Amino acid sequence: MPDTSDSNVLSKSALSVAGTVAILGRPNVGKSTLLNRIVGEKLAIVTPKPQTTRTRIVGVWNGEAALPATDPRAGQGPVKGQIVFVDTPGVHEARSELNRFMVREAMATIDQVDAALLVVEAQALASAFSPAAAALPEGERRILERLAESKRPTVLAINKVDKVKDKTQLLPILDWWAKAYAFPAVVPTCATRGKGVEGIVRELLGLLPERPPLYGPDVLTDRTERFLAGELIREQLFLRLRQELPYATAVLVETWNDRPSGDTVIEATIVVERESQKGIVVGRHGSMIRDVGTAGRQEIAKLLGRPVHLRLNVRVEEDWTNSRSEIARLGYEDGIP
């Protein structure tokens, strides 16, 4: 990688902007996919199931880009910028204590950032949401009310535009959202293909203050490898288990040993709520936990860049998703676990 401290690089732009941006939205609209696409690394796990993200995850983007033409600083040329993204759980109707924690995680982030990126799903809007409707969907309404209270400037990303076959449907939707809230910018995006990503970065840079970077050039996230490994195991559970069972699982990394031989030995426990769920996670003759372990080990090895040996256990903690003490013990507590 080039040395970003090189004087020739710095001479391209004397202006430096940096700040924090919360990624907000309802479940399964593509927030985590968008974070991974922008920073260029898989930091947040992604599955087709809603409510996959449970805690805040920081991802740091560093680069140089032109500011929006409407920004008074745009005439100074491209700026060097750092955007510290904070991916959040989807805002949804929370019934369990775990779900209430997830919503608190998302809403509390708003007061801790400089700006926000609200992500909505174009497919759902085009097929089921009338541009002439008088009210916002519930999730977006709660988020925008909180953003208005905190006076956080917010860029709107209308994601999954590739799923809208008739592109003429996008125009009234774009117009409706532009009138629904004072967004500095509305950007159509397709996170899986990277469409609109440069536009999002440019618009967000225009909302951030002039200041030095908040993190060093080599920092990608403030999360530990241990945390990310646990998430990669949980991702495999979400991909393989059906119905409500994935939502009753948690992963606790118990031991971690980087050996002199260059490999890593990890032991982790999968927590479920009932004895019957333990049998499903283990599977017939151990088939399910074996598949989860194999796929999880491969993903963790990619993350670490070295061989990994993974041992998984399953433990029952009765009704843990409704116990504040249990969810805190498993890492789901206010703030970064």
mmCIF file of N, CA, C and O in Angstrom, residues 5-85:
data_model
loop_
_atom_site.group_PDB
_atom_site.id
_atom_site.type_symbol
_atom_site.label_atom_id
_atom_site.label_comp_id
_atom_site.label_asym_id
_atom_site.label_seq_id
_atom_site.Cartn_x
_atom_site.Cartn_y
_atom_site.Cartn_z
ATOM 1 N N SER A 5 1.325 9.164 4.239
ATOM 2 C CA SER A 5 1.971 10.310 4.871
ATOM 3 C C SER A 5 2.959 10.988 3.935
ATOM 4 O O SER A 5 3.549 12.004 4.271
ATOM 5 N N ASP A 6 3.125 10.430 2.729
ATOM 6 C CA ASP A 6 4.080 10.992 1.768
ATOM 7 C C ASP A 6 3.696 12.426 1.413
ATOM 8 O O ASP A 6 2.532 12.746 1.188
ATOM 9 N N SER A 7 4.668 13.291 1.341
ATOM 10 C CA SER A 7 4.397 14.711 1.115
ATOM 11 C C SER A 7 3.738 14.948 -0.232
ATOM 12 O O SER A 7 2.939 15.876 -0.400
ATOM 13 N N ASN A 8 4.038 14.103 -1.231
ATOM 14 C CA ASN A 8 3.420 14.281 -2.539
ATOM 15 C C ASN A 8 1.927 14.009 -2.484
ATOM 16 O O ASN A 8 1.135 14.643 -3.173
ATOM 17 N N VAL A 9 1.536 13.015 -1.644
ATOM 18 C CA VAL A 9 0.108 12.730 -1.496
ATOM 19 C C VAL A 9 -0.592 13.873 -0.787
ATOM 20 O O VAL A 9 -1.641 14.352 -1.198
ATOM 21 N N LEU A 10 0.000 14.347 0.300
ATOM 22 C CA LEU A 10 -0.617 15.420 1.071
ATOM 23 C C LEU A 10 -0.716 16.708 0.280
ATOM 24 O O LEU A 10 -1.629 17.501 0.484
ATOM 25 N N SER A 11 0.200 16.946 -0.640
ATOM 26 C CA SER A 11 0.206 18.205 -1.368
ATOM 27 C C SER A 11 -0.966 18.334 -2.327
ATOM 28 O O SER A 11 -1.256 19.418 -2.802
ATOM 29 N N LYS A 12 -1.653 17.218 -2.618
ATOM 30 C CA LYS A 12 -2.790 17.297 -3.523
ATOM 31 C C LYS A 12 -3.919 18.123 -2.926
ATOM 32 O O LYS A 12 -4.717 18.705 -3.635
ATOM 33 N N SER A 13 -4.025 18.137 -1.597
ATOM 34 C CA SER A 13 -5.120 18.862 -0.969
ATOM 35 C C SER A 13 -4.710 19.302 0.423
ATOM 36 O O SER A 13 -4.218 18.508 1.208
ATOM 37 N N ALA A 14 -4.882 20.574 0.708
ATOM 38 C CA ALA A 14 -4.548 21.089 2.036
ATOM 39 C C ALA A 14 -5.720 20.909 2.999
ATOM 40 O O ALA A 14 -5.561 21.057 4.199
ATOM 41 N N LEU A 15 -6.896 20.603 2.455
ATOM 42 C CA LEU A 15 -8.099 20.516 3.272
ATOM 43 C C LEU A 15 -8.325 19.074 3.723
ATOM 44 O O LEU A 15 -8.288 18.143 2.922
ATOM 45 N N SER A 16 -8.552 18.890 5.028
ATOM 46 C CA SER A 16 -8.829 17.566 5.574
ATOM 47 C C SER A 16 -10.126 17.619 6.362
ATOM 48 O O SER A 16 -10.308 18.493 7.218
ATOM 49 N N VAL A 17 -11.046 16.701 6.068
ATOM 50 C CA VAL A 17 -12.302 16.615 6.809
ATOM 51 C C VAL A 17 -12.411 15.217 7.410
ATOM 52 O O VAL A 17 -11.910 14.239 6.852
ATOM 53 N N ALA A 18 -13.053 15.129 8.565
ATOM 54 C CA ALA A 18 -13.219 13.839 9.232
ATOM 55 C C ALA A 18 -14.409 13.903 10.167
ATOM 56 O O ALA A 18 -14.763 14.976 10.675
ATOM 57 N N GLY A 19 -15.016 12.745 10.406
ATOM 58 C CA GLY A 19 -16.139 12.707 11.329
ATOM 59 C C GLY A 19 -16.783 11.337 11.369
ATOM 60 O O GLY A 19 -16.386 10.410 10.652
ATOM 61 N N THR A 20 -17.805 11.218 12.210
ATOM 62 C CA THR A 20 -18.503 9.957 12.410
ATOM 63 C C THR A 20 -19.887 10.010 11.769
ATOM 64 O O THR A 20 -20.567 11.047 11.795
ATOM 65 N N VAL A 21 -20.293 8.870 11.202
ATOM 66 C CA VAL A 21 -21.567 8.784 10.496
ATOM 67 C C VAL A 21 -22.282 7.500 10.911
ATOM 68 O O VAL A 21 -21.726 6.402 10.771
ATOM 69 N N ALA A 22 -23.501 7.609 11.410
ATOM 70 C CA ALA A 22 -24.310 6.440 11.755
ATOM 71 C C ALA A 22 -25.043 5.950 10.515
ATOM 72 O O ALA A 22 -25.623 6.742 9.768
ATOM 73 N N ILE A 23 -25.008 4.631 10.295
ATOM 74 C CA ILE A 23 -25.800 4.017 9.229
ATOM 75 C C ILE A 23 -27.068 3.477 9.870
ATOM 76 O O ILE A 23 -27.020 2.580 10.721
ATOM 77 N N LEU A 24 -28.207 4.022 9.483
ATOM 78 C CA LEU A 24 -29.481 3.734 10.138
ATOM 79 C C LEU A 24 -30.503 3.206 9.143
ATOM 80 O O LEU A 24 -30.411 3.456 7.941
ATOM 81 N N GLY A 25 -31.503 2.502 9.664
ATOM 82 C CA GLY A 25 -32.581 2.021 8.812
ATOM 83 C C GLY A 25 -33.311 0.865 9.461
ATOM 84 O O GLY A 25 -32.949 0.397 10.545
ATOM 85 N N ARG A 26 -34.350 0.392 8.796
ATOM 86 C CA ARG A 26 -35.055 -0.789 9.261
ATOM 87 C C ARG A 26 -34.208 -2.038 8.978
ATOM 88 O O ARG A 26 -33.233 -1.970 8.233
ATOM 89 N N PRO A 27 -34.574 -3.194 9.525
ATOM 90 C CA PRO A 27 -33.813 -4.414 9.261
ATOM 91 C C PRO A 27 -33.825 -4.802 7.778
ATOM 92 O O PRO A 27 -34.805 -4.579 7.067
ATOM 93 N N ASN A 28 -32.705 -5.361 7.329
ATOM 94 C CA ASN A 28 -32.607 -6.002 6.014
ATOM 95 C C ASN A 28 -32.727 -5.046 4.837
ATOM 96 O O ASN A 28 -33.108 -5.455 3.742
ATOM 97 N N VAL A 29 -32.376 -3.787 5.023
ATOM 98 C CA VAL A 29 -32.403 -2.844 3.899
ATOM 99 C C VAL A 29 -31.040 -2.719 3.225
ATOM 100 O O VAL A 29 -30.904 -2.018 2.228
ATOM 101 N N GLY A 30 -30.013 -3.378 3.787
ATOM 102 C CA GLY A 30 -28.699 -3.369 3.149
ATOM 103 C C GLY A 30 -27.658 -2.505 3.829
ATOM 104 O O GLY A 30 -26.647 -2.153 3.214
ATOM 105 N N LYS A 31 -27.863 -2.179 5.104
ATOM 106 C CA LYS A 31 -26.922 -1.308 5.813
ATOM 107 C C LYS A 31 -25.531 -1.939 5.918
ATOM 108 O O LYS A 31 -24.521 -1.291 5.633
ATOM 109 N N SER A 32 -25.489 -3.193 6.338
ATOM 110 C CA SER A 32 -24.198 -3.852 6.534
ATOM 111 C C SER A 32 -23.492 -4.106 5.209
ATOM 112 O O SER A 32 -22.266 -3.974 5.111
ATOM 113 N N THR A 33 -24.261 -4.467 4.192
ATOM 114 C CA THR A 33 -23.669 -4.652 2.861
ATOM 115 C C THR A 33 -23.062 -3.349 2.371
ATOM 116 O O THR A 33 -21.975 -3.339 1.778
ATOM 117 N N LEU A 34 -23.739 -2.252 2.629
ATOM 118 C CA LEU A 34 -23.231 -0.945 2.218
ATOM 119 C C LEU A 34 -21.952 -0.597 2.968
ATOM 120 O O LEU A 34 -20.978 -0.101 2.371
ATOM 121 N N LEU A 35 -21.909 -0.858 4.271
ATOM 122 C CA LEU A 35 -20.688 -0.606 5.038
ATOM 123 C C LEU A 35 -19.519 -1.405 4.460
ATOM 124 O O LEU A 35 -18.435 -0.855 4.213
ATOM 125 N N ASN A 36 -19.723 -2.709 4.245
ATOM 126 C CA ASN A 36 -18.652 -3.547 3.715
ATOM 127 C C ASN A 36 -18.176 -3.056 2.355
ATOM 128 O O ASN A 36 -16.972 -3.073 2.055
ATOM 129 N N ARG A 37 -19.110 -2.630 1.522
ATOM 130 C CA ARG A 37 -18.753 -2.149 0.185
ATOM 131 C C ARG A 37 -17.937 -0.865 0.261
ATOM 132 O O ARG A 37 -16.945 -0.693 -0.460
ATOM 133 N N ILE A 38 -18.316 0.050 1.129
ATOM 134 C CA ILE A 38 -17.626 1.335 1.207
ATOM 135 C C ILE A 38 -16.205 1.162 1.739
ATOM 136 O O ILE A 38 -15.258 1.731 1.192
ATOM 137 N N VAL A 39 -16.038 0.381 2.801
ATOM 138 C CA VAL A 39 -14.699 0.251 3.392
ATOM 139 C C VAL A 39 -13.852 -0.792 2.680
ATOM 140 O O VAL A 39 -12.635 -0.865 2.888
ATOM 141 N N GLY A 40 -14.486 -1.630 1.841
ATOM 142 C CA GLY A 40 -13.730 -2.588 1.059
ATOM 143 C C GLY A 40 -13.337 -3.853 1.783
ATOM 144 O O GLY A 40 -12.513 -4.620 1.292
ATOM 145 N N GLU A 41 -13.925 -4.103 2.936
ATOM 146 C CA GLU A 41 -13.637 -5.309 3.711
ATOM 147 C C GLU A 41 -14.927 -5.805 4.361
ATOM 148 O O GLU A 41 -15.850 -5.027 4.608
ATOM 149 N N LYS A 42 -14.974 -7.112 4.647
ATOM 150 C CA LYS A 42 -16.137 -7.677 5.325
ATOM 151 C C LYS A 42 -15.980 -7.488 6.821
ATOM 152 O O LYS A 42 -15.276 -8.234 7.492
ATOM 153 N N LEU A 43 -16.630 -6.456 7.337
ATOM 154 C CA LEU A 43 -16.620 -6.182 8.774
ATOM 155 C C LEU A 43 -17.918 -6.624 9.432
ATOM 156 O O LEU A 43 -17.921 -7.116 10.556
ATOM 157 N N ALA A 44 -19.028 -6.412 8.741
ATOM 158 C CA ALA A 44 -20.341 -6.760 9.282
ATOM 159 C C ALA A 44 -20.866 -7.994 8.567
ATOM 160 O O ALA A 44 -20.771 -8.102 7.345
ATOM 161 N N ILE A 45 -21.385 -8.961 9.331
ATOM 162 C CA ILE A 45 -21.930 -10.158 8.712
ATOM 163 C C ILE A 45 -23.224 -9.806 7.986
ATOM 164 O O ILE A 45 -23.948 -8.891 8.369
ATOM 165 N N VAL A 46 -23.508 -10.573 6.929
ATOM 166 C CA VAL A 46 -24.666 -10.300 6.087
ATOM 167 C C VAL A 46 -25.377 -11.608 5.791
ATOM 168 O O VAL A 46 -24.760 -12.583 5.356
ATOM 169 N N THR A 47 -26.685 -11.652 6.037
ATOM 170 C CA THR A 47 -27.498 -12.810 5.673
ATOM 171 C C THR A 47 -28.831 -12.312 5.125
ATOM 172 O O THR A 47 -29.188 -11.142 5.297
ATOM 173 N N PRO A 48 -29.580 -13.187 4.458
ATOM 174 C CA PRO A 48 -30.897 -12.761 3.952
ATOM 175 C C PRO A 48 -31.911 -12.499 5.061
ATOM 176 O O PRO A 48 -32.968 -11.919 4.799
ATOM 177 N N LYS A 49 -31.621 -12.937 6.276
ATOM 178 C CA LYS A 49 -32.581 -12.782 7.369
ATOM 179 C C LYS A 49 -32.490 -11.390 7.987
ATOM 180 O O LYS A 49 -31.398 -10.851 8.156
ATOM 181 N N PRO A 50 -33.641 -10.796 8.343
ATOM 182 C CA PRO A 50 -33.611 -9.507 9.030
ATOM 183 C C PRO A 50 -33.046 -9.646 10.435
ATOM 184 O O PRO A 50 -32.984 -10.755 10.992
ATOM 185 N N GLN A 51 -32.622 -8.531 10.992
ATOM 186 C CA GLN A 51 -32.110 -8.454 12.375
ATOM 187 C C GLN A 51 -30.844 -9.295 12.577
ATOM 188 O O GLN A 51 -30.588 -9.792 13.670
ATOM 189 N N THR A 52 -30.046 -9.422 11.511
ATOM 190 C CA THR A 52 -28.771 -10.130 11.645
ATOM 191 C C THR A 52 -27.797 -9.315 12.496
ATOM 192 O O THR A 52 -27.104 -9.850 13.362
ATOM 193 N N THR A 53 -27.752 -7.995 12.244
ATOM 194 C CA THR A 53 -26.858 -7.122 13.013
ATOM 195 C C THR A 53 -27.448 -6.864 14.399
ATOM 196 O O THR A 53 -28.594 -6.433 14.518
ATOM 197 N N ARG A 54 -26.638 -7.091 15.433
ATOM 198 C CA ARG A 54 -27.127 -6.913 16.801
ATOM 199 C C ARG A 54 -26.438 -5.781 17.542
ATOM 200 O O ARG A 54 -26.970 -5.281 18.532
ATOM 201 N N THR A 55 -25.243 -5.406 17.141
ATOM 202 C CA THR A 55 -24.500 -4.377 17.856
ATOM 203 C C THR A 55 -23.897 -3.396 16.862
ATOM 204 O O THR A 55 -23.820 -3.658 15.660
ATOM 205 N N ARG A 56 -23.446 -2.279 17.381
ATOM 206 C CA ARG A 56 -22.772 -1.290 16.540
ATOM 207 C C ARG A 56 -21.421 -1.817 16.073
ATOM 208 O O ARG A 56 -20.681 -2.419 16.838
ATOM 209 N N ILE A 57 -21.108 -1.572 14.809
ATOM 210 C CA ILE A 57 -19.830 -1.991 14.242
ATOM 211 C C ILE A 57 -19.223 -0.803 13.507
ATOM 212 O O ILE A 57 -19.859 -0.211 12.631
ATOM 213 N N VAL A 58 -18.003 -0.448 13.858
ATOM 214 C CA VAL A 58 -17.316 0.690 13.259
ATOM 215 C C VAL A 58 -16.496 0.234 12.057
ATOM 216 O O VAL A 58 -15.801 -0.780 12.109
ATOM 217 N N GLY A 59 -16.589 0.989 10.974
ATOM 218 C CA GLY A 59 -15.763 0.775 9.794
ATOM 219 C C GLY A 59 -15.216 2.108 9.329
ATOM 220 O O GLY A 59 -15.964 3.088 9.221
ATOM 221 N N VAL A 60 -13.913 2.184 9.040
ATOM 222 C CA VAL A 60 -13.259 3.451 8.730
ATOM 223 C C VAL A 60 -12.912 3.523 7.248
ATOM 224 O O VAL A 60 -12.225 2.640 6.709
ATOM 225 N N TRP A 61 -13.383 4.585 6.600
ATOM 226 C CA TRP A 61 -13.032 4.871 5.203
ATOM 227 C C TRP A 61 -12.034 6.017 5.172
ATOM 228 O O TRP A 61 -12.245 7.052 5.801
ATOM 229 N N ASN A 62 -10.950 5.834 4.431
ATOM 230 C CA ASN A 62 -9.967 6.891 4.192
ATOM 231 C C ASN A 62 -9.810 7.085 2.700
ATOM 232 O O ASN A 62 -9.756 6.111 1.932
ATOM 233 N N GLY A 63 -9.729 8.325 2.275
ATOM 234 C CA GLY A 63 -9.539 8.563 0.853
ATOM 235 C C GLY A 63 -9.559 10.026 0.505
ATOM 236 O O GLY A 63 -9.536 10.905 1.363
ATOM 237 N N GLU A 64 -9.612 10.286 -0.792
ATOM 238 C CA GLU A 64 -9.665 11.643 -1.315
ATOM 239 C C GLU A 64 -10.816 11.724 -2.303
ATOM 240 O O GLU A 64 -11.021 10.818 -3.111
ATOM 241 N N ALA A 65 -11.602 12.764 -2.212
ATOM 242 C CA ALA A 65 -12.766 12.902 -3.085
ATOM 243 C C ALA A 65 -13.145 14.357 -3.226
ATOM 244 O O ALA A 65 -12.768 15.196 -2.389
ATOM 245 N N ALA A 66 -13.881 14.653 -4.294
ATOM 246 C CA ALA A 66 -14.407 15.997 -4.483
ATOM 247 C C ALA A 66 -15.626 16.194 -3.591
ATOM 248 O O ALA A 66 -16.406 15.268 -3.371
ATOM 249 N N LEU A 67 -15.773 17.385 -3.070
ATOM 250 C CA LEU A 67 -16.957 17.712 -2.282
ATOM 251 C C LEU A 67 -18.135 18.012 -3.203
ATOM 252 O O LEU A 67 -17.952 18.311 -4.391
ATOM 253 N N PRO A 68 -19.366 17.933 -2.703
ATOM 254 C CA PRO A 68 -20.526 18.294 -3.528
ATOM 255 C C PRO A 68 -20.402 19.733 -4.027
ATOM 256 O O PRO A 68 -19.829 20.595 -3.344
ATOM 257 N N ALA A 69 -20.935 19.986 -5.197
ATOM 258 C CA ALA A 69 -20.832 21.315 -5.798
ATOM 259 C C ALA A 69 -21.475 22.382 -4.923
ATOM 260 O O ALA A 69 -21.087 23.558 -4.972
ATOM 261 N N THR A 70 -22.459 22.008 -4.108
ATOM 262 C CA THR A 70 -23.145 22.974 -3.238
ATOM 263 C C THR A 70 -22.330 23.338 -2.003
ATOM 264 O O THR A 70 -22.683 24.275 -1.300
ATOM 265 N N ASP A 71 -21.256 22.615 -1.720
ATOM 266 C CA ASP A 71 -20.427 22.890 -0.546
ATOM 267 C C ASP A 71 -19.526 24.087 -0.824
ATOM 268 O O ASP A 71 -18.822 24.121 -1.840
ATOM 269 N N PRO A 72 -19.529 25.100 0.047
ATOM 270 C CA PRO A 72 -18.675 26.274 -0.172
ATOM 271 C C PRO A 72 -17.197 25.927 -0.283
ATOM 272 O O PRO A 72 -16.424 26.683 -0.874
ATOM 273 N N ARG A 73 -16.796 24.800 0.258
ATOM 274 C CA ARG A 73 -15.387 24.405 0.214
ATOM 275 C C ARG A 73 -15.015 23.690 -1.072
ATOM 276 O O ARG A 73 -13.842 23.358 -1.285
ATOM 277 N N ALA A 74 -16.003 23.448 -1.931
ATOM 278 C CA ALA A 74 -15.755 22.660 -3.139
ATOM 279 C C ALA A 74 -14.730 23.319 -4.059
ATOM 280 O O ALA A 74 -13.995 22.636 -4.776
ATOM 281 N N GLY A 75 -14.670 24.644 -4.033
ATOM 282 C CA GLY A 75 -13.743 25.346 -4.915
ATOM 283 C C GLY A 75 -12.284 25.124 -4.588
ATOM 284 O O GLY A 75 -11.394 25.453 -5.385
ATOM 285 N N GLN A 76 -11.995 24.536 -3.428
ATOM 286 C CA GLN A 76 -10.614 24.290 -3.027
ATOM 287 C C GLN A 76 -10.059 22.995 -3.605
ATOM 288 O O GLN A 76 -8.920 22.636 -3.359
ATOM 289 N N GLY A 77 -10.882 22.296 -4.382
ATOM 290 C CA GLY A 77 -10.430 21.052 -4.975
ATOM 291 C C GLY A 77 -10.751 19.861 -4.093
ATOM 292 O O GLY A 77 -11.419 19.990 -3.058
ATOM 293 N N PRO A 78 -10.286 18.656 -4.482
ATOM 294 C CA PRO A 78 -10.554 17.449 -3.693
ATOM 295 C C PRO A 78 -10.028 17.579 -2.266
ATOM 296 O O PRO A 78 -9.046 18.269 -2.014
ATOM 297 N N VAL A 79 -10.709 16.920 -1.357
ATOM 298 C CA VAL A 79 -10.286 16.938 0.047
ATOM 299 C C VAL A 79 -9.824 15.551 0.451
ATOM 300 O O VAL A 79 -10.258 14.543 -0.104
ATOM 301 N N LYS A 80 -8.919 15.514 1.417
ATOM 302 C CA LYS A 80 -8.592 14.242 2.042
ATOM 303 C C LYS A 80 -9.564 14.051 3.195
ATOM 304 O O LYS A 80 -9.793 14.965 3.982
ATOM 305 N N GLY A 81 -10.167 12.885 3.256
ATOM 306 C CA GLY A 81 -11.202 12.692 4.263
ATOM 307 C C GLY A 81 -11.125 11.358 4.963
ATOM 308 O O GLY A 81 -10.531 10.401 4.455
ATOM 309 N N GLN A 82 -11.721 11.319 6.134
ATOM 310 C CA GLN A 82 -11.908 10.074 6.870
ATOM 311 C C GLN A 82 -13.339 10.046 7.394
ATOM 312 O O GLN A 82 -13.771 10.969 8.085
ATOM 313 N N ILE A 83 -14.052 8.995 7.025
ATOM 314 C CA ILE A 83 -15.411 8.804 7.519
ATOM 315 C C ILE A 83 -15.417 7.575 8.416
ATOM 316 O O ILE A 83 -15.079 6.471 7.980
ATOM 317 N N VAL A 84 -15.793 7.772 9.667
ATOM 318 C CA VAL A 84 -15.900 6.673 10.620
ATOM 319 C C VAL A 84 -17.365 6.246 10.650
ATOM 320 O O VAL A 84 -18.202 6.888 11.287
ATOM 321 N N PHE A 85 -17.677 5.188 9.907
ATOM 322 C CA PHE A 85 -19.048 4.701 9.834
ATOM 323 C C PHE A 85 -19.370 3.850 11.059
ATOM 324 O O PHE A 85 -18.539 3.079 11.541
#
